[in-house]
Amino acid sequence: MVSFSSLLLSALSISTTVLSSPIPAKDASSLQFVHESNEKRYYNYDDGSLNEPIRGVNIGGWLVLEPYITPSLFEAFRTNPYNDDGIPVDEFHFCEQLGQETAKDRLEAHWSTFYQEADFKNIAEEGFNLIRIPIGYWAFQTLESDPYVKGSQEAKMDQAIAWAEKYGLKVWVDLHGAVGSQNGFDNSGLRGSIDFLNEENLNITVSVLNYMLEKYSSDKYLDTVIGVELINEPLGPVLDMDQLKNSYLKPAYDYVRNNLNSDQILIIHDAFQPFNYWDDFLAPGEDTWGVVLDHHHYQVFSSGELARNIDDHVKVACSWGTGVLDESHWSVAGEFSAALTDCAKWLNGVGIGARYDGSYSKPNDGSYYIGSCANNEDITTWSDERKQDTRRYVEAQLDAFEMRGGWIIWCYKTESSIEWDVQRLIFDGLFPQPITARQYPGQCN
Ligand SMILES: *[C@@H]1O[C@H](CO)[C@@H](O)[C@H](O)[C@H]1NC(C)=O
């Protein structure tokens, strides 16, 4: 998760939009998404037609570790009460510091407990219709130099897909970590460097991706897995975009359509590019179909965003809906959250504080005190106003994203955060139940 606020702001247009009503006629025989301007395009899971928005939730911090989602796995390394020295910053270093055997024990215990069948049942009962499951390349293949554990992640993924199917949920399988890292975020497995497009690395990622595409496009999975995300959040402003397109994304598309002869839907993350950037790349037309754009949206990764008042947060959220209406690709907001602060411990990474309270410790960031993070994870200390603002913000985003293909909130559970934990948000009345209920209707009209 990261937000390039200037890019997003440049794409920001605050206009009013009335949701267009009629659902386009279906063509049950195909998964094609033919562009018709401003039409809502929803996938119907039963017959391949279009009628319901994706209302999904991310299974974050499970098959790829994120310190802020499961801090207990990382707190085990604590050396002193004053700072985070010695605590691994990501899964790569978690494995490296523990060694294969111990890392495997701890990870297998995590994989088999953090998500279980009851979670998928609950997710379905709460009205979600899809789960997005991040997984790293090392679940399928490791390099000789890798400290990563290649354990039962793939089997866990398949078990999750089976449970999803049992409870009527659809699945996006999401390659969240590439060899060398595609963005340098801890959630790619390896924080710091970005070596995704180095040829040797790229070849291995491609071979893993092709394996995933072949497997999850096969008949066994096609009814439940309705999308494979080619790579999560490649850091467009740093990567060579032409290489990303021509050496990775386009070959993957060609592989699926031409080699596998499959209609599987392929998900392309927007690489932090502005709206309409992708309009001419694998654009829907006679020869190209089934490519869905994934836009991620947050307002907590810069001081400017954090300082906005709730009305501005809502306005920006609504602009995320109107912003995609004339994109050529069908799109889904594959990540967003309820968060109005970055206070959750380690949200910005192990050893890095929060911009919100001015404790951010990467140099030269220019962040400043906006408010206190004290007791952020104790809902009994939240003011009524904060609860109302959070609920308002959640609802505005759902309304915005349902102007087109729908949404997948980040993420279903965490060990201790509120703002990033859908289970707690539901429990605390900050996320709608039923899922279409609104306390603040029409915010984006
Ligand atoms: C990467 O794969 C291509 C195509 O298979 C091959 O020609 C090339 O030698 C590989 N490069 C490396 C560095 O492994």
CSV table of C-alpha atoms and ligand atoms in Angstrom, one decimal:
chain,number,residue,atom,x,y,z
A,1,MET,CA,0.0,0.0,0.0
A,2,VAL,CA,1.3,3.3,-0.9
A,3,SER,CA,-0.2,6.4,-2.4
A,4,PHE,CA,1.3,8.9,-4.7
A,5,SER,CA,-0.9,11.8,-3.8
A,6,SER,CA,0.3,14.1,-6.5
A,7,LEU,CA,-0.5,11.6,-9.2
A,8,LEU,CA,-3.9,10.9,-7.7
A,9,LEU,CA,-4.6,14.6,-7.2
A,10,SER,CA,-3.8,15.3,-10.8
A,11,ALA,CA,-6.4,12.7,-11.8
A,12,LEU,CA,-8.9,14.1,-9.3
A,13,SER,CA,-12.1,15.4,-10.7
A,14,ILE,CA,-15.0,16.2,-8.4
A,15,SER,CA,-18.1,16.0,-10.4
A,16,THR,CA,-21.5,14.7,-9.6
A,17,THR,CA,-22.7,11.5,-11.1
A,18,VAL,CA,-26.0,9.8,-11.1
A,19,LEU,CA,-25.5,6.0,-11.3
A,20,SER,CA,-26.7,4.8,-14.6
A,21,SER,CA,-29.5,2.3,-14.0
A,22,PRO,CA,-30.0,-0.4,-16.6
A,23,ILE,CA,-27.7,-3.4,-16.5
A,24,PRO,CA,-26.3,-4.2,-19.9
A,25,ALA,CA,-27.7,-7.2,-21.6
A,26,LYS,CA,-25.7,-10.3,-20.9
A,27,ASP,CA,-23.8,-12.6,-23.1
A,28,ALA,CA,-23.6,-15.7,-21.0
A,29,SER,CA,-21.3,-17.4,-23.5
A,30,SER,CA,-18.4,-15.1,-23.0
A,31,LEU,CA,-16.4,-13.2,-20.4
A,32,GLN,CA,-15.9,-10.3,-22.7
A,33,PHE,CA,-16.1,-6.8,-21.3
A,34,VAL,CA,-16.9,-4.6,-24.3
A,35,HIS,CA,-16.6,-0.9,-23.6
A,36,GLU,CA,-19.7,1.0,-23.5
A,37,SER,CA,-19.2,4.5,-22.1
A,38,ASN,CA,-20.2,5.0,-18.5
A,39,GLU,CA,-22.0,1.7,-18.2
A,40,LYS,CA,-21.6,-0.1,-15.0
A,41,ARG,CA,-20.1,-3.5,-15.7
A,42,TYR,CA,-20.7,-6.1,-13.0
A,43,TYR,CA,-19.7,-9.7,-13.2
A,44,ASN,CA,-22.5,-12.3,-12.6
A,45,TYR,CA,-20.9,-15.3,-11.0
A,46,ASP,CA,-23.6,-17.7,-12.0
A,47,ASP,CA,-23.6,-17.4,-15.8
A,48,GLY,CA,-20.8,-15.0,-16.7
A,49,SER,CA,-23.2,-12.2,-17.3
A,50,LEU,CA,-23.0,-8.8,-15.6
A,51,ASN,CA,-25.2,-7.8,-12.8
A,52,GLU,CA,-23.6,-7.4,-9.3
A,53,PRO,CA,-20.6,-5.4,-8.3
A,54,ILE,CA,-17.6,-7.1,-6.8
A,55,ARG,CA,-17.9,-6.6,-3.0
A,56,GLY,CA,-14.8,-8.3,-1.8
A,57,VAL,CA,-12.3,-8.5,1.0
A,58,ASN,CA,-8.5,-9.0,1.0
A,59,ILE,CA,-7.0,-11.9,2.8
A,60,GLY,CA,-4.0,-9.8,3.8
A,61,GLY,CA,-1.0,-10.9,6.0
A,62,TRP,CA,-1.7,-14.6,5.5
A,63,LEU,CA,0.4,-16.2,2.7
A,64,VAL,CA,2.6,-13.1,2.6
A,65,LEU,CA,3.5,-11.6,6.0
A,66,GLU,CA,3.0,-8.0,6.8
A,67,PRO,CA,4.4,-6.8,10.2
A,68,TYR,CA,1.5,-4.5,11.0
A,69,ILE,CA,-1.1,-7.3,10.3
A,70,THR,CA,0.5,-9.9,12.6
A,71,PRO,CA,2.9,-7.9,14.8
A,72,SER,CA,3.2,-10.9,17.2
A,73,LEU,CA,5.3,-12.8,14.7
A,74,PHE,CA,7.8,-9.9,14.6
A,75,GLU,CA,7.6,-8.8,18.3
A,76,ALA,CA,9.2,-12.2,19.0
A,77,PHE,CA,12.5,-10.7,17.9
A,78,ARG,CA,12.3,-7.6,20.1
A,79,THR,CA,15.6,-6.7,21.7
A,80,ASN,CA,14.7,-3.7,23.8
A,81,PRO,CA,11.7,-1.6,24.8
A,82,TYR,CA,12.9,1.6,23.2
A,83,ASN,CA,13.3,0.9,19.5
A,84,ASP,CA,12.8,-1.8,16.9
A,85,ASP,CA,16.5,-2.7,16.5
A,86,GLY,CA,16.8,-6.4,15.5
A,87,ILE,CA,13.2,-6.9,14.4
A,88,PRO,CA,13.0,-8.2,10.8
A,89,VAL,CA,11.2,-5.7,8.5
A,90,ASP,CA,9.6,-8.2,6.2
A,91,GLU,CA,9.1,-12.0,5.4
A,92,PHE,CA,12.5,-12.2,3.7
A,93,HIS,CA,14.4,-11.1,6.8
A,94,PHE,CA,12.0,-13.0,9.1
A,95,CYS,CA,13.1,-16.2,7.3
A,96,GLU,CA,16.7,-15.1,7.1
A,97,GLN,CA,17.0,-14.4,10.8
A,98,LEU,CA,15.3,-17.6,11.9
A,99,GLY,CA,16.8,-20.0,9.4
A,100,GLN,CA,14.7,-22.4,7.2
A,101,GLU,CA,13.7,-24.9,9.9
A,102,THR,CA,12.4,-22.5,12.5
A,103,ALA,CA,10.9,-20.1,10.0
A,104,LYS,CA,9.0,-23.0,8.5
A,105,ASP,CA,7.6,-24.1,11.8
A,106,ARG,CA,6.4,-20.6,12.7
A,107,LEU,CA,5.0,-19.9,9.2
A,108,GLU,CA,3.2,-23.2,8.9
A,109,ALA,CA,1.6,-22.5,12.3
A,110,HIS,CA,0.6,-19.1,11.1
A,111,TRP,CA,-0.8,-20.3,7.8
A,112,SER,CA,-2.9,-23.0,9.4
A,113,THR,CA,-4.4,-20.8,12.2
A,114,PHE,CA,-4.7,-17.2,10.9
A,115,TYR,CA,-7.3,-18.3,8.4
A,116,GLN,CA,-9.6,-21.2,8.8
A,117,GLU,CA,-12.8,-22.5,7.2
A,118,ALA,CA,-15.0,-20.5,9.5
A,119,ASP,CA,-13.5,-17.2,8.3
A,120,PHE,CA,-14.6,-17.9,4.7
A,121,LYS,CA,-18.1,-18.9,6.0
A,122,ASN,CA,-18.3,-15.6,7.9
A,123,ILE,CA,-17.1,-13.6,5.0
A,124,ALA,CA,-19.8,-15.0,2.8
A,125,GLU,CA,-22.5,-14.5,5.5
A,126,GLU,CA,-21.4,-10.9,5.9
A,127,GLY,CA,-22.4,-10.4,2.3
A,128,PHE,CA,-19.0,-10.3,0.5
A,129,ASN,CA,-18.9,-12.1,-2.8
A,130,LEU,CA,-15.2,-12.3,-3.5
A,131,ILE,CA,-11.8,-12.7,-1.7
A,132,ARG,CA,-8.5,-11.5,-3.1
A,133,ILE,CA,-5.6,-13.7,-1.9
A,134,PRO,CA,-2.1,-12.4,-2.1
A,135,ILE,CA,0.7,-14.9,-2.5
A,136,GLY,CA,4.5,-14.5,-3.2
A,137,TYR,CA,6.5,-16.2,-6.0
A,138,TRP,CA,8.4,-18.1,-3.3
A,139,ALA,CA,5.3,-20.2,-2.6
A,140,PHE,CA,6.0,-21.8,-6.0
A,141,GLN,CA,9.7,-21.6,-6.6
A,142,THR,CA,12.7,-20.2,-4.7
A,143,LEU,CA,16.1,-19.1,-5.7
A,144,GLU,CA,19.1,-20.9,-4.3
A,145,SER,CA,20.1,-17.7,-2.5
A,146,ASP,CA,16.6,-17.2,-1.0
A,147,PRO,CA,15.9,-17.4,2.7
A,148,TYR,CA,12.2,-17.7,1.9
A,149,VAL,CA,10.3,-20.8,3.0
A,150,LYS,CA,8.5,-22.6,0.2
A,151,GLY,CA,6.1,-24.5,2.4
A,152,SER,CA,2.4,-25.3,2.2
A,153,GLN,CA,1.3,-21.8,0.8
A,154,GLU,CA,0.1,-23.3,-2.5
A,155,ALA,CA,-1.9,-26.0,-0.7
A,156,LYS,CA,-3.3,-23.3,1.6
A,157,MET,CA,-4.3,-21.2,-1.4
A,158,ASP,CA,-6.0,-24.2,-2.9
A,159,GLN,CA,-7.8,-25.0,0.4
A,160,ALA,CA,-9.0,-21.4,0.6
A,161,ILE,CA,-10.3,-21.6,-3.0
A,162,ALA,CA,-12.1,-24.8,-2.1
A,163,TRP,CA,-13.7,-23.1,1.0
A,164,ALA,CA,-14.6,-20.1,-1.1
A,165,GLU,CA,-16.3,-22.3,-3.6
A,166,LYS,CA,-18.2,-24.1,-0.8
A,167,TYR,CA,-19.5,-20.8,0.6
A,168,GLY,CA,-20.2,-19.2,-2.8
A,169,LEU,CA,-17.3,-16.8,-2.8
A,170,LYS,CA,-15.3,-15.9,-5.9
A,171,VAL,CA,-11.5,-15.5,-5.8
A,172,TRP,CA,-8.8,-13.3,-7.3
A,173,VAL,CA,-5.4,-15.0,-7.0
A,174,ASP,CA,-2.9,-12.1,-6.7
A,175,LEU,CA,0.8,-12.4,-7.2
A,176,HIS,CA,1.9,-10.0,-4.5
A,177,GLY,CA,5.7,-10.6,-4.5
A,178,ALA,CA,8.0,-10.8,-7.5
A,179,VAL,CA,11.6,-12.0,-7.5
A,180,GLY,CA,13.7,-9.0,-6.4
A,181,SER,CA,10.5,-7.1,-5.4
A,182,GLN,CA,8.3,-5.0,-7.7
A,183,ASN,CA,8.0,-2.1,-5.3
A,184,GLY,CA,10.3,-2.3,-2.4
A,185,PHE,CA,7.4,-2.4,0.1
A,186,ASP,CA,7.5,-4.9,3.0
A,187,ASN,CA,4.3,-6.4,1.6
A,188,SER,CA,6.1,-7.6,-1.4
A,189,GLY,CA,8.2,-9.8,0.9
A,190,LEU,CA,11.3,-7.7,0.6
A,191,ARG,CA,11.5,-4.1,1.7
A,192,GLY,CA,14.0,-1.6,0.2
A,193,SER,CA,15.2,-2.5,-3.3
A,194,ILE,CA,13.3,-2.9,-6.5
A,195,ASP,CA,14.9,-5.5,-8.8
A,196,PHE,CA,11.8,-7.0,-10.5
A,197,LEU,CA,12.7,-6.2,-14.1
A,198,ASN,CA,16.3,-7.4,-13.9
A,199,GLU,CA,16.3,-10.1,-16.6
A,200,GLU,CA,17.3,-13.0,-14.5
A,201,ASN,CA,14.7,-12.1,-11.8
A,202,LEU,CA,12.1,-11.4,-14.4
A,203,ASN,CA,12.5,-14.8,-16.0
A,204,ILE,CA,11.8,-16.6,-12.7
A,205,THR,CA,8.8,-14.4,-11.9
A,206,VAL,CA,7.5,-15.1,-15.4
A,207,SER,CA,7.9,-18.8,-15.0
A,208,VAL,CA,6.0,-18.7,-11.7
A,209,LEU,CA,3.3,-16.5,-13.2
A,210,ASN,CA,2.9,-18.8,-16.1
A,211,TYR,CA,2.5,-21.7,-13.7
A,212,MET,CA,-0.2,-19.8,-11.8
A,213,LEU,CA,-2.0,-18.7,-15.0
A,214,GLU,CA,-2.1,-22.3,-16.3
A,215,LYS,CA,-3.2,-23.7,-13.0
A,216,TYR,CA,-5.8,-21.1,-12.1
A,217,SER,CA,-7.2,-20.9,-15.6
A,218,SER,CA,-7.9,-24.6,-15.8
A,219,ASP,CA,-11.5,-25.9,-15.7
A,220,LYS,CA,-11.1,-27.1,-12.1
A,221,TYR,CA,-10.7,-23.5,-10.9
A,222,LEU,CA,-12.4,-21.3,-13.5
A,223,ASP,CA,-15.8,-21.1,-11.9
A,224,THR,CA,-14.4,-19.8,-8.6
A,225,VAL,CA,-11.2,-18.1,-9.6
A,226,ILE,CA,-12.5,-15.2,-11.7
A,227,GLY,CA,-9.3,-13.3,-12.0
A,228,VAL,CA,-5.5,-13.6,-11.7
A,229,GLU,CA,-3.6,-10.5,-10.9
A,230,LEU,CA,-0.4,-10.4,-12.8
A,231,ILE,CA,1.5,-8.4,-10.3
A,232,ASN,CA,0.5,-6.3,-7.3
A,233,GLU,CA,1.5,-2.6,-7.2
A,234,PRO,CA,4.5,-2.5,-9.5
A,235,LEU,CA,6.1,0.9,-8.7
A,236,GLY,CA,5.4,2.6,-12.0
A,237,PRO,CA,7.2,5.9,-11.2
A,238,VAL,CA,10.4,4.0,-10.6
A,239,LEU,CA,10.1,1.0,-13.1
A,240,ASP,CA,10.6,1.1,-16.8
A,241,MET,CA,6.9,1.2,-17.8
A,242,ASP,CA,7.6,0.0,-21.4
A,243,GLN,CA,9.5,-3.0,-20.1
A,244,LEU,CA,6.7,-3.7,-17.6
A,245,LYS,CA,4.2,-3.7,-20.4
A,246,ASN,CA,6.2,-5.4,-23.2
A,247,SER,CA,8.2,-7.9,-21.2
A,248,TYR,CA,5.7,-8.9,-18.6
A,249,LEU,CA,2.1,-7.8,-18.9
A,250,LYS,CA,1.6,-8.3,-22.7
A,251,PRO,CA,3.4,-11.6,-22.8
A,252,ALA,CA,1.2,-12.8,-19.9
A,253,TYR,CA,-1.9,-11.8,-21.7
A,254,ASP,CA,-0.7,-13.5,-24.9
A,255,TYR,CA,0.2,-16.7,-23.0
A,256,VAL,CA,-3.3,-17.0,-21.5
A,257,ARG,CA,-5.2,-16.2,-24.7
A,258,ASN,CA,-2.9,-17.9,-27.3
A,259,ASN,CA,-1.1,-20.7,-25.5
A,260,LEU,CA,-3.7,-21.6,-22.9
A,261,ASN,CA,-6.6,-20.6,-25.0
A,262,SER,CA,-8.3,-19.4,-21.9
A,263,ASP,CA,-10.8,-16.7,-21.2
A,264,GLN,CA,-9.6,-16.2,-17.7
A,265,ILE,CA,-9.8,-12.6,-16.6
A,266,LEU,CA,-6.5,-10.9,-16.1
A,267,ILE,CA,-6.1,-8.2,-13.5
A,268,ILE,CA,-3.6,-5.4,-14.1
A,269,HIS,CA,-2.7,-3.1,-11.2
A,270,ASP,CA,-2.5,0.5,-12.4
A,271,ALA,CA,1.2,0.9,-11.3
A,272,PHE,CA,0.2,4.1,-9.6
A,273,GLN,CA,-0.5,5.8,-12.9
A,274,PRO,CA,-3.3,8.3,-13.2
A,275,PHE,CA,-6.8,7.4,-14.5
A,276,ASN,CA,-7.0,6.8,-18.2
A,277,TYR,CA,-3.3,6.0,-18.4
A,278,TRP,CA,-4.0,2.4,-19.4
A,279,ASP,CA,-6.8,3.2,-21.9
A,280,ASP,CA,-4.8,2.1,-24.9
A,281,PHE,CA,-3.0,-0.9,-23.4
A,282,LEU,CA,-4.7,-4.2,-24.0
A,283,ALA,CA,-7.8,-2.2,-24.5
A,284,PRO,CA,-11.1,-4.0,-24.9
A,285,GLY,CA,-11.9,-4.6,-28.5
A,286,GLU,CA,-12.4,-7.4,-31.0
A,287,ASP,CA,-9.0,-9.0,-30.3
A,288,THR,CA,-8.6,-8.2,-26.7
A,289,TRP,CA,-10.9,-8.9,-23.8
A,290,GLY,CA,-11.1,-9.8,-20.1
A,291,VAL,CA,-8.5,-7.3,-18.8
A,292,VAL,CA,-9.6,-5.6,-15.6
A,293,LEU,CA,-7.8,-2.7,-14.1
A,294,ASP,CA,-7.1,-2.7,-10.3
A,295,HIS,CA,-6.9,0.8,-8.7
A,296,HIS,CA,-5.7,1.0,-5.1
A,297,HIS,CA,-6.8,4.0,-3.0
A,298,TYR,CA,-5.6,5.3,0.3
A,299,GLN,CA,-5.5,8.7,2.0
A,300,VAL,CA,-3.0,8.0,4.8
A,301,PHE,CA,0.4,7.9,3.2
A,302,SER,CA,1.2,11.6,3.1
A,303,SER,CA,0.7,14.5,5.5
A,304,GLY,CA,-1.4,16.3,3.0
A,305,GLU,CA,-3.8,13.5,2.8
A,306,LEU,CA,-3.9,12.9,6.5
A,307,ALA,CA,-4.6,16.5,7.2
A,308,ARG,CA,-7.8,16.6,5.2
A,309,ASN,CA,-11.1,17.0,7.0
A,310,ILE,CA,-13.8,14.4,6.6
A,311,ASP,CA,-15.7,16.4,3.9
A,312,ASP,CA,-12.5,16.4,1.8
A,313,HIS,CA,-11.8,12.8,2.4
A,314,VAL,CA,-15.3,12.0,1.2
A,315,LYS,CA,-15.0,14.2,-1.9
A,316,VAL,CA,-11.7,12.5,-2.9
A,317,ALA,CA,-13.3,9.1,-2.3
A,318,CYS,CA,-16.2,10.0,-4.6
A,319,SER,CA,-13.7,11.3,-7.3
A,320,TRP,CA,-12.2,7.7,-7.3
A,321,GLY,CA,-15.6,6.5,-8.5
A,322,THR,CA,-16.2,9.2,-11.2
A,323,GLY,CA,-12.5,9.0,-12.2
A,324,VAL,CA,-12.9,5.6,-13.7
A,325,LEU,CA,-16.2,6.0,-15.5
A,326,ASP,CA,-14.7,6.7,-18.9
A,327,GLU,CA,-11.7,4.4,-18.7
A,328,SER,CA,-11.6,1.9,-21.4
A,329,HIS,CA,-11.1,-1.0,-19.0
A,330,TRP,CA,-13.6,-2.4,-16.6
A,331,SER,CA,-12.1,-1.7,-13.2
A,332,VAL,CA,-12.3,-2.6,-9.5
A,333,ALA,CA,-10.8,-0.9,-6.5
A,334,GLY,CA,-8.8,-3.9,-5.3
A,335,GLU,CA,-7.5,-2.2,-2.2
A,336,PHE,CA,-8.7,0.6,0.0
A,337,SER,CA,-9.4,0.9,3.7
A,338,ALA,CA,-11.4,2.6,6.5
A,339,ALA,CA,-8.3,4.3,7.7
A,340,LEU,CA,-8.2,8.0,8.3
A,341,THR,CA,-4.9,7.8,10.2
A,342,ASP,CA,-1.6,5.9,9.7
A,343,CYS,CA,-1.4,5.2,13.4
A,344,ALA,CA,-1.6,1.4,13.3
A,345,LYS,CA,1.8,0.1,14.6
A,346,TRP,CA,4.2,-0.6,11.7
A,347,LEU,CA,1.7,0.4,9.0
A,348,ASN,CA,4.6,2.3,7.4
A,349,GLY,CA,7.0,-0.5,8.3
A,350,VAL,CA,9.0,-1.8,11.2
A,351,GLY,CA,11.0,0.9,12.9
A,352,ILE,CA,9.0,3.7,11.1
A,353,GLY,CA,6.5,5.7,13.0
A,354,ALA,CA,3.3,7.5,12.0
A,355,ARG,CA,3.1,10.7,10.0
A,356,TYR,CA,-0.2,11.5,11.8
A,357,ASP,CA,1.5,12.1,15.2
A,358,GLY,CA,4.8,13.3,13.7
A,359,SER,CA,6.7,10.2,14.8
A,360,TYR,CA,7.6,9.2,11.2
A,361,SER,CA,11.3,8.4,11.1
A,362,LYS,CA,12.3,8.2,7.5
A,363,PRO,CA,14.4,11.3,6.9
A,364,ASN,CA,13.3,14.4,4.9
A,365,ASP,CA,9.7,13.4,4.8
A,366,GLY,CA,8.4,16.7,6.0
A,367,SER,CA,5.6,15.2,8.0
A,368,TYR,CA,4.2,17.0,11.1
A,369,TYR,CA,2.0,16.5,14.0
A,370,ILE,CA,-1.7,16.4,13.0
A,371,GLY,CA,-3.2,14.5,15.9
A,372,SER,CA,-2.4,11.9,18.6
A,373,CYS,CA,-2.2,8.2,17.9
A,374,ALA,CA,-2.6,7.3,21.6
A,375,ASN,CA,-5.1,4.5,22.3
A,376,ASN,CA,-5.7,4.2,18.5
A,377,GLU,CA,-6.5,0.5,18.9
A,378,ASP,CA,-9.0,1.0,21.8
A,379,ILE,CA,-12.4,1.6,20.3
A,380,THR,CA,-13.7,2.8,23.7
A,381,THR,CA,-11.5,5.8,23.4
A,382,TRP,CA,-12.9,6.8,19.9
A,383,SER,CA,-15.1,9.8,19.9
A,384,ASP,CA,-18.6,9.6,18.3
A,385,GLU,CA,-17.3,12.0,15.7
A,386,ARG,CA,-14.4,9.7,14.8
A,387,LYS,CA,-16.7,6.7,14.5
A,388,GLN,CA,-19.2,8.7,12.3
A,389,ASP,CA,-16.4,9.9,10.1
A,390,THR,CA,-15.0,6.4,9.6
A,391,ARG,CA,-18.4,5.0,8.7
A,392,ARG,CA,-19.0,7.9,6.4
A,393,TYR,CA,-15.7,7.4,4.7
A,394,VAL,CA,-16.3,3.7,4.3
A,395,GLU,CA,-19.7,4.2,2.8
A,396,ALA,CA,-18.6,6.9,0.4
A,397,GLN,CA,-15.9,4.6,-0.9
A,398,LEU,CA,-18.3,1.7,-1.4
A,399,ASP,CA,-20.7,4.0,-3.3
A,400,ALA,CA,-17.9,5.4,-5.4
A,401,PHE,CA,-16.4,2.0,-6.4
A,402,GLU,CA,-19.9,0.6,-7.2
A,403,MET,CA,-20.2,3.3,-9.9
A,404,ARG,CA,-18.2,0.7,-11.9
A,405,GLY,CA,-16.9,-2.7,-11.1
A,406,GLY,CA,-16.9,-2.8,-7.3
A,407,TRP,CA,-14.4,-3.0,-4.5
A,408,ILE,CA,-12.2,-5.3,-2.4
A,409,ILE,CA,-11.4,-3.8,1.0
A,410,TRP,CA,-8.1,-4.2,2.8
A,411,CYS,CA,-8.2,-6.4,4.8
A,412,TYR,CA,-10.3,-9.0,6.6
A,413,LYS,CA,-8.4,-9.4,9.9
A,414,THR,CA,-5.4,-8.2,11.8
A,415,GLU,CA,-4.1,-9.0,15.2
A,416,SER,CA,-4.7,-5.6,16.8
A,417,SER,CA,-5.7,-2.7,14.4
A,418,ILE,CA,-9.2,-1.4,14.0
A,419,GLU,CA,-9.0,0.8,10.9
A,420,TRP,CA,-7.5,-2.1,8.8
A,421,ASP,CA,-9.6,-4.9,10.2
A,422,VAL,CA,-13.0,-5.6,8.6
A,423,GLN,CA,-14.0,-8.0,11.3
A,424,ARG,CA,-13.6,-5.3,14.0
A,425,LEU,CA,-15.1,-2.6,11.8
A,426,ILE,CA,-18.2,-4.8,11.4
A,427,PHE,CA,-18.3,-5.6,15.1
A,428,ASP,CA,-18.0,-1.9,16.0
A,429,GLY,CA,-20.6,-0.8,13.5
A,430,LEU,CA,-18.2,1.1,11.3
A,431,PHE,CA,-18.7,-1.1,8.2
A,432,PRO,CA,-22.3,-1.7,6.9
A,433,GLN,CA,-24.3,-4.7,7.6
A,434,PRO,CA,-26.1,-5.7,5.6
A,435,ILE,CA,-23.4,-4.8,3.2
A,436,THR,CA,-25.6,-2.5,1.1
A,437,ALA,CA,-27.0,-0.6,4.2
A,438,ARG,CA,-26.2,3.1,4.3
A,439,GLN,CA,-26.3,5.5,7.3
A,440,TYR,CA,-25.1,8.2,4.9
A,441,PRO,CA,-26.8,7.6,1.6
A,442,GLY,CA,-26.0,9.4,-1.6
A,443,GLN,CA,-22.7,11.0,-0.6
A,444,CYS,CA,-21.4,10.7,-4.1
A,445,ASN,CA,-24.5,11.8,-5.9
B,1,LIG,C1,15.5,-15.2,-19.8
B,1,LIG,O1,14.6,-15.9,-20.7
B,1,LIG,C2,14.8,-15.7,-22.1
B,1,LIG,C3,13.7,-16.3,-22.8
B,1,LIG,O2,13.5,-17.6,-22.4
B,1,LIG,C4,16.2,-16.2,-22.4
B,1,LIG,O3,16.5,-16.0,-23.8
B,1,LIG,C5,17.3,-15.5,-21.6
B,1,LIG,O4,18.6,-16.0,-21.8
B,1,LIG,C6,16.9,-15.5,-20.1
B,1,LIG,N1,17.9,-14.7,-19.4
B,1,LIG,C7,18.5,-15.0,-18.2
B,1,LIG,C8,19.4,-14.0,-17.7
B,1,LIG,O5,18.3,-16.0,-17.7
